[in-house]
PDB file of C-alpha atoms in Angstrom:
ATOM      1  CA  MET A 118     -66.102  39.026 -15.004  1.00 93.00           C
ATOM      2  CA  ALA A 119     -64.293  41.880 -13.362  1.00 97.00           C
ATOM      3  CA  ARG A 120     -61.744  44.186 -14.979  1.00 98.00           C
ATOM      4  CA  PHE A 121     -58.279  44.624 -13.527  1.00 98.00           C
ATOM      5  CA  LEU A 122     -55.281  46.788 -14.304  1.00 98.00           C
ATOM      6  CA  ILE A 123     -52.058  44.825 -13.932  1.00 98.00           C
ATOM      7  CA  GLU A 124     -48.881  46.869 -13.477  1.00 98.00           C
ATOM      8  CA  VAL A 125     -45.598  44.973 -13.700  1.00 98.00           C
ATOM      9  CA  PRO A 126     -42.422  46.951 -12.962  1.00 98.00           C
ATOM     10  CA  HIS A 127     -38.992  45.687 -13.987  1.00 97.00           C
ATOM     11  CA  GLY A 128     -35.353  46.723 -13.836  1.00 96.00           C
ATOM     12  CA  THR A 129     -34.341  49.977 -15.491  1.00 96.00           C
ATOM     13  CA  ASP A 130     -31.063  48.958 -17.086  1.00 96.00           C
ATOM     14  CA  THR A 131     -31.186  48.004 -20.764  1.00 96.00           C
ATOM     15  CA  VAL A 132     -30.555  44.279 -20.248  1.00 97.00           C
ATOM     16  CA  ALA A 133     -33.149  43.905 -17.457  1.00 96.00           C
ATOM     17  CA  CYS A 134     -35.673  45.785 -19.557  1.00 96.00           C
ATOM     18  CA  ALA A 135     -35.015  43.706 -22.678  1.00 97.00           C
ATOM     19  CA  ARG A 136     -35.204  40.465 -20.684  1.00 97.00           C
ATOM     20  CA  ALA A 137     -38.560  41.441 -19.174  1.00 97.00           C
ATOM     21  CA  VAL A 138     -39.970  42.157 -22.626  1.00 97.00           C
ATOM     22  CA  GLN A 139     -38.472  38.908 -23.955  1.00 97.00           C
ATOM     23  CA  VAL A 140     -40.120  36.893 -21.167  1.00 97.00           C
ATOM     24  CA  PHE A 141     -43.504  38.464 -21.871  1.00 98.00           C
ATOM     25  CA  LEU A 142     -43.295  37.997 -25.636  1.00 97.00           C
ATOM     26  CA  SER A 143     -42.062  34.411 -25.465  1.00 97.00           C
ATOM     27  CA  THR A 144     -44.859  33.175 -23.167  1.00 95.00           C
ATOM     28  CA  GLY A 145     -47.441  32.935 -25.915  1.00 92.00           C
ATOM     29  CA  SER A 146     -50.038  34.419 -23.548  1.00 95.00           C
ATOM     30  CA  HIS A 147     -52.335  36.821 -25.367  1.00 96.00           C
ATOM     31  CA  PHE A 148     -52.382  39.103 -22.323  1.00 97.00           C
ATOM     32  CA  LEU A 149     -48.597  39.239 -21.996  1.00 97.00           C
ATOM     33  CA  THR A 150     -47.808  39.590 -25.692  1.00 97.00           C
ATOM     34  CA  HIS A 151     -50.198  42.553 -25.886  1.00 97.00           C
ATOM     35  CA  ALA A 152     -48.907  44.378 -22.796  1.00 98.00           C
ATOM     36  CA  ASP A 153     -48.229  48.105 -23.046  1.00 98.00           C
ATOM     37  CA  TRP A 154     -44.776  49.278 -21.973  1.00 98.00           C
ATOM     38  CA  GLY A 155     -43.564  52.625 -20.636  1.00 98.00           C
ATOM     39  CA  CYS A 156     -39.853  51.940 -21.117  1.00 97.00           C
ATOM     40  CA  MET A 157     -39.357  54.303 -24.053  1.00 96.00           C
ATOM     41  CA  ASP A 158     -40.629  57.110 -21.792  1.00 98.00           C
ATOM     42  CA  GLY A 159     -38.426  56.100 -18.853  1.00 97.00           C
ATOM     43  CA  VAL A 160     -41.151  54.288 -16.896  1.00 98.00           C
ATOM     44  CA  HIS A 161     -40.032  50.680 -16.694  1.00 97.00           C
ATOM     45  CA  SER A 162     -43.343  48.885 -16.275  1.00 98.00           C
ATOM     46  CA  ALA A 163     -45.757  46.880 -18.362  1.00 98.00           C
ATOM     47  CA  TRP A 164     -49.520  47.373 -18.114  1.00 98.00           C
ATOM     48  CA  MET A 165     -52.445  45.178 -19.070  1.00 98.00           C
ATOM     49  CA  VAL A 166     -56.176  45.538 -18.597  1.00 98.00           C
ATOM     50  CA  VAL A 167     -57.778  42.115 -18.287  1.00 98.00           C
ATOM     51  CA  GLU A 168     -61.205  40.671 -17.596  1.00 98.00           C
ATOM     52  CA  VAL A 169     -60.955  37.732 -15.222  1.00 98.00           C
ATOM     53  CA  GLY A 170     -62.785  36.418 -12.171  1.00 98.00           C
ATOM     54  CA  SER A 171     -60.533  37.707  -9.382  1.00 98.00           C
ATOM     55  CA  LYS A 172     -57.355  39.549  -8.409  1.00 98.00           C
ATOM     56  CA  ALA A 173     -55.710  36.166  -7.875  1.00 98.00           C
ATOM     57  CA  GLU A 174     -56.520  35.170 -11.470  1.00 98.00           C
ATOM     58  CA  ALA A 175     -55.138  38.479 -12.716  1.00 98.00           C
ATOM     59  CA  LEU A 176     -51.905  37.991 -10.775  1.00 98.00           C
ATOM     60  CA  ALA A 177     -51.581  34.434 -12.115  1.00 98.00           C
ATOM     61  CA  ILE A 178     -51.266  35.877 -15.645  1.00 98.00           C
ATOM     62  CA  VAL A 179     -47.928  37.435 -14.689  1.00 98.00           C
ATOM     63  CA  PRO A 180     -44.808  35.264 -15.009  1.00 97.00           C
ATOM     64  CA  PRO A 181     -43.743  34.054 -11.530  1.00 97.00           C
ATOM     65  CA  ALA A 182     -40.460  35.997 -11.522  1.00 96.00           C
ATOM     66  CA  PHE A 183     -42.385  39.288 -11.751  1.00 97.00           C
ATOM     67  CA  ARG A 184     -45.302  38.603  -9.402  1.00 98.00           C
ATOM     68  CA  SER A 185     -43.811  39.940  -6.167  1.00 97.00           C
ATOM     69  CA  GLY A 186     -43.587  43.486  -7.544  1.00 97.00           C
ATOM     70  CA  THR A 187     -46.841  43.395  -9.477  1.00 98.00           C
ATOM     71  CA  ARG A 188     -49.784  45.610  -8.582  1.00 98.00           C
ATOM     72  CA  VAL A 189     -53.307  44.469  -9.484  1.00 98.00           C
ATOM     73  CA  VAL A 190     -56.068  47.080  -9.290  1.00 98.00           C
ATOM     74  CA  ALA A 191     -59.786  46.315  -9.647  1.00 98.00           C
ATOM     75  CA  LEU A 192     -61.306  48.790 -12.101  1.00 98.00           C
ATOM     76  CA  ASN A 193     -64.769  50.279 -12.018  1.00 97.00           C
ATOM     77  CA  SER A 194     -66.769  52.993 -13.725  1.00 96.00           C
ATOM     78  CA  PHE A 195     -69.036  55.649 -12.278  1.00 96.00           C
ATOM     79  CA  SER A 196     -72.104  57.320 -13.687  1.00 96.00           C
ATOM     80  CA  LEU A 197     -72.719  61.003 -13.049  1.00 96.00           C
ATOM     81  CA  GLU A 198     -75.949  60.003 -11.281  1.00 95.00           C
ATOM     82  CA  GLN A 199     -74.052  57.725  -8.850  1.00 96.00           C
ATOM     83  CA  ILE A 200     -71.551  60.424  -8.007  1.00 94.00           C
ATOM     84  CA  GLU A 201     -74.218  63.083  -7.540  1.00 94.00           C
ATOM     85  CA  ARG A 202     -76.076  60.747  -5.136  1.00 94.00           C
ATOM     86  CA  THR A 203     -72.865  60.221  -3.174  1.00 93.00           C
ATOM     87  CA  LEU A 204     -72.115  63.940  -3.044  1.00 94.00           C
ATOM     88  CA  ARG A 205     -75.701  64.724  -2.033  1.00 93.00           C
ATOM     89  CA  ARG A 206     -75.506  62.115   0.745  1.00 93.00           C
ATOM     90  CA  HIS A 207     -72.381  63.843   2.076  1.00 92.00           C
ATOM     91  CA  GLY A 208     -73.737  67.362   1.664  1.00 90.00           C
ATOM     92  CA  ALA A 209     -71.137  68.197  -0.973  1.00 89.00           C
ATOM     93  CA  LEU A 210     -73.108  68.311  -4.219  1.00 82.00           C
ATOM     94  CA  GLY A 211     -72.525  72.060  -4.743  1.00 77.00           C
ATOM     95  CA  GLU A 212     -68.772  71.527  -4.270  1.00 59.00           C
ATOM     96  CA  ALA A 213     -68.585  69.154  -7.240  1.00 47.00           C
ATOM     97  CA  THR A 214     -68.670  72.016  -9.728  1.00 57.00           C
ATOM     98  CA  ARG A 215     -65.502  73.525  -8.273  1.00 56.00           C
ATOM     99  CA  GLY A 216     -62.114  72.203  -9.277  1.00 58.00           C
ATOM    100  CA  PRO A 217     -59.912  70.067  -7.016  1.00 59.00           C
ATOM    101  CA  ASP A 218     -58.121  73.212  -5.793  1.00 58.00           C
ATOM    102  CA  GLY A 219     -61.447  74.649  -4.561  1.00 56.00           C
ATOM    103  CA  GLY A 220     -61.691  77.269  -7.318  1.00 50.00           C
TER     104      GLY A 220
END
């Protein structure tokens, strides 16, 4: 199974926000009832990390009314060894110790 981050934005006004949460909580879906919300910090989206077989399966978890705005991202991990091999292959291994601003 692959891991996916599902990001579901919704309207920012109080009623739209409350209705989105209500839809998620009333579905009975474990994924939806355990979503994390950013609304209290002014970011009107729900997030879930799920393990399913494909992006299509991940998107199918989302209620149909919210699917068109949903973003599904396949997640992966890296080992330090993998990254060092990649940097070595591109002649940039020494650059890895510097910060993103070059310093």
